Short mmCIF file of C-alpha atoms in Angstrom, two decimals:
data_model
loop_
_atom_site.label_atom_id
_atom_site.label_comp_id
_atom_site.label_asym_id
_atom_site.label_seq_id
_atom_site.Cartn_x
_atom_site.Cartn_y
_atom_site.Cartn_z
CA MET I 1 -54.70 10.19 24.15
CA ARG I 2 -54.64 13.18 21.84
CA ARG I 3 -54.07 14.33 18.27
CA PRO I 4 -54.83 11.10 16.38
CA ALA I 5 -53.46 10.73 12.85
CA ILE I 6 -54.64 7.95 10.53
CA SER I 7 -51.98 6.34 8.32
CA PRO I 8 -52.34 6.83 4.55
CA ASP I 9 -53.54 3.24 4.06
CA GLY I 10 -55.91 3.48 7.04
CA SER I 11 -54.36 0.51 8.84
CA GLN I 12 -52.80 2.40 11.77
CA ILE I 13 -53.43 5.36 14.03
CA ALA I 14 -50.63 7.43 15.55
CA PHE I 15 -51.40 9.49 18.65
CA GLU I 16 -49.75 11.17 21.60
CA TYR I 17 -50.12 9.73 25.07
CA GLN I 18 -48.38 10.88 28.23
CA GLY I 19 -45.68 12.70 26.29
CA ASP I 20 -44.80 10.01 23.75
CA VAL I 21 -46.03 9.00 20.28
CA TYR I 22 -47.76 5.63 19.93
CA VAL I 23 -49.12 3.64 16.98
CA VAL I 24 -52.06 1.23 17.19
CA PRO I 25 -53.76 -0.86 14.49
CA SER I 26 -56.98 0.86 13.39
CA ALA I 27 -58.80 -2.48 13.82
CA GLY I 28 -57.81 -2.43 17.50
CA GLY I 29 -55.13 -4.12 19.52
CA ALA I 30 -52.11 -3.15 21.54
CA ALA I 31 -50.52 0.24 21.01
CA ARG I 32 -46.74 0.40 20.76
CA ALA I 33 -44.55 3.34 21.63
CA VAL I 34 -42.67 4.88 18.70
CA THR I 35 -40.91 7.44 20.90
CA THR I 36 -39.75 7.02 24.48
CA HIS I 37 -38.03 10.14 25.67
CA VAL I 38 -38.16 12.22 28.83
CA GLY I 39 -39.17 15.20 26.63
CA ARG I 40 -42.74 15.61 25.51
CA GLU I 41 -43.56 14.43 21.98
CA ARG I 42 -46.75 15.51 20.21
CA ASN I 43 -48.48 16.28 16.89
CA PRO I 44 -47.68 13.07 14.96
CA VAL I 45 -48.19 13.22 11.18
CA TRP I 46 -47.65 10.45 8.60
CA SER I 47 -45.52 10.52 5.46
CA PRO I 48 -47.46 9.74 2.26
CA ASP I 49 -45.98 6.22 2.09
CA GLY I 50 -46.75 5.52 5.77
CA ALA I 51 -43.11 4.67 6.53
CA THR I 52 -42.26 7.76 8.59
CA LEU I 53 -43.81 9.90 11.29
CA ALA I 54 -42.94 13.52 11.99
CA PHE I 55 -43.64 14.95 15.43
CA ALA I 56 -42.80 17.89 17.69
CA SER I 57 -40.68 17.47 20.82
CA ASP I 58 -39.49 19.80 23.55
CA ARG I 59 -36.44 17.69 24.38
CA HIS I 60 -34.12 20.65 23.66
CA GLY I 61 -36.25 23.28 25.45
CA ASN I 62 -38.66 24.57 22.80
CA LEU I 63 -40.62 22.45 20.32
CA ASP I 64 -38.63 21.20 17.32
CA VAL I 65 -39.67 18.92 14.46
CA PHE I 66 -38.31 15.36 14.40
CA SER I 67 -38.88 12.36 12.13
CA VAL I 68 -38.84 8.68 13.07
CA PRO I 69 -39.55 5.42 11.21
CA ALA I 70 -43.18 4.45 11.88
CA ALA I 71 -41.98 0.96 12.80
CA GLY I 72 -39.72 2.53 15.45
CA GLY I 73 -36.04 3.33 15.53
CA PRO I 74 -33.78 6.33 15.94
CA ASP I 75 -35.31 9.74 15.37
CA THR I 76 -33.83 12.67 13.46
CA ARG I 77 -34.05 16.30 14.50
CA LEU I 78 -35.13 18.46 11.54
CA THR I 79 -35.48 21.97 13.03
CA PHE I 80 -33.11 23.85 15.33
CA HIS I 81 -34.71 27.27 15.90
CA SER I 82 -35.53 28.75 19.32
CA ALA I 83 -39.17 29.33 18.31
CA ASP I 84 -41.70 26.50 18.72
CA ASP I 85 -42.09 24.38 15.58
CA ALA I 86 -44.94 21.87 15.09
CA PRO I 87 -45.54 19.65 12.05
CA THR I 88 -48.85 19.73 10.19
CA ALA I 89 -48.21 17.34 7.27
CA PHE I 90 -45.62 15.96 4.89
CA THR I 91 -45.40 17.36 1.38
CA ARG I 92 -47.19 15.14 -1.15
CA ASP I 93 -43.89 13.82 -2.52
CA GLY I 94 -42.75 12.95 1.02
CA ARG I 95 -39.53 14.93 0.69
CA GLY I 96 -40.47 17.65 3.16
CA VAL I 97 -42.37 18.28 6.37
CA LEU I 98 -44.73 21.24 6.58
CA PHE I 99 -44.64 22.89 9.99
CA VAL I 100 -45.88 26.02 11.73
CA SER I 101 -43.57 28.45 13.50
CA ALA I 102 -43.58 32.07 14.63
CA ARG I 103 -39.81 32.26 14.11
CA GLN I 104 -39.77 35.59 12.26
CA ASP I 105 -42.21 37.45 14.49
CA ALA I 106 -41.01 40.31 16.65
CA PRO I 107 -42.42 40.15 20.21
CA GLN I 108 -44.22 43.51 19.76
CA ALA I 109 -46.06 42.06 16.73
CA LEU I 110 -47.64 39.27 18.76
CA VAL I 111 -50.74 41.20 19.81
CA GLY I 112 -53.48 39.10 21.41
CA THR I 113 -51.62 35.83 21.19
CA GLY I 114 -48.07 34.58 21.25
CA PHE I 115 -48.77 32.07 18.51
CA LEU I 116 -49.57 33.39 15.05
CA PRO I 117 -47.48 30.84 13.19
CA GLU I 118 -46.55 30.98 9.54
CA LEU I 119 -46.16 27.87 7.43
CA TRP I 120 -42.69 26.49 6.72
CA MET I 121 -41.19 23.40 5.07
CA VAL I 122 -38.05 21.51 6.02
CA PRO I 123 -36.53 18.70 3.90
CA VAL I 124 -36.72 15.26 5.54
CA SER I 125 -33.07 14.84 4.62
CA GLY I 126 -32.28 17.88 6.77
CA GLY I 127 -31.30 21.36 5.78
CA ARG I 128 -32.56 24.88 5.92
CA PRO I 129 -36.34 25.43 6.27
CA SER I 130 -38.10 27.60 3.71
CA GLN I 131 -41.19 29.71 4.30
CA VAL I 132 -44.30 28.51 2.42
CA LEU I 133 -46.87 31.10 3.60
CA THR I 134 -46.32 34.41 5.36
CA THR I 135 -49.80 34.42 6.90
CA ALA I 136 -50.78 32.55 10.05
CA ALA I 137 -51.71 29.02 8.95
CA LEU I 138 -52.69 26.07 11.13
CA ASN I 139 -53.44 22.47 10.19
CA ALA I 140 -52.16 22.86 6.61
CA ARG I 141 -52.66 19.88 4.32
CA PRO I 142 -51.55 19.55 0.68
CA SER I 143 -53.98 18.55 -2.07
CA PRO I 144 -53.45 15.09 -3.63
CA ASP I 145 -51.56 16.67 -6.54
CA GLY I 146 -49.51 18.93 -4.23
CA ALA I 147 -50.56 22.08 -6.13
CA ARG I 148 -52.69 23.56 -3.35
CA LEU I 149 -52.81 23.79 0.43
CA VAL I 150 -55.84 23.98 2.67
CA TYR I 151 -55.36 25.54 6.12
CA GLU I 152 -57.03 27.42 8.98
CA ASP I 153 -56.17 31.06 9.54
CA VAL I 154 -55.52 32.58 12.96
CA LYS I 155 -56.52 36.17 13.68
CA GLY I 156 -55.99 36.20 17.43
CA TYR I 157 -56.95 34.22 20.49
CA GLU I 158 -59.88 31.86 19.99
CA ASN I 159 -60.90 29.09 22.34
CA PRO I 160 -60.85 26.04 20.03
CA TRP I 161 -63.34 24.20 22.28
CA ARG I 162 -66.03 26.90 22.03
CA LYS I 163 -68.72 25.58 19.70
CA HIS I 164 -70.47 27.78 17.14
CA HIS I 165 -68.20 30.75 17.77
CA THR I 166 -68.98 33.44 15.15
CA SER I 167 -66.95 36.46 16.25
CA SER I 168 -64.33 38.22 14.14
CA MET I 169 -61.70 35.99 15.79
CA ALA I 170 -63.28 32.76 14.52
CA ARG I 171 -61.00 30.82 12.22
CA ASP I 172 -61.67 30.47 8.51
CA VAL I 173 -60.59 27.74 6.12
CA TRP I 174 -58.44 28.90 3.19
CA MET I 175 -57.01 27.28 0.10
CA ALA I 176 -53.72 28.53 -1.35
CA ASP I 177 -52.58 27.86 -4.90
CA LEU I 178 -48.85 27.19 -4.54
CA ALA I 179 -48.08 28.27 -8.10
#
C-alpha cells in the first residue's frame, strides 16, 4: 500500500495497492478497488469536491494521466504523450489536473537523472496540456485560493529515503506566485 491521498472532506483515503487504486473509509473498513486493469495504476489524487480521482497508468506503455469517478466507473485518459506523466493535484477549481512530465527535455539534457519533470496542467474535460512551470517541480499543490503553488525542486538524483540529507542535491520547497 503506497501513496495515500486523503479526500478533501477527510472521510476516505485513496491509495495504490498491487497496481490498482483503492479507496477505504478513513475510519477503517473494507477497501474497494476503483481501478482494475492489467496495467499499473499509481499516484491517486482527489478533485477538490472529492468526486473524482486522477491517477497515472502505464496501460499504454508509458505513464499517462487518467481520471475516474471516486465511486468507481469508467476512466478517461487525459494525456497521450510518450513521456511519463504523473498527477500531483487538481487545480483549485477542479477543472484541471496538475501533472509532472519531462516531455520537452532532450535526452542530452537529462544529466544525472532521467526525471527532471516540469509542471503541466491538462483540462479534466480533455484537450491540450499547458506548461505551468518550466523548472523541475514535484508534489505541486495549489493554495486554497489557487493563486500560488508549493512544490519541491529537483536538482539531480537524490535518494528520497535518506534522512537528513544536506548535500547540494537535497530538495528544497518553493512557492510560485502564478500571477
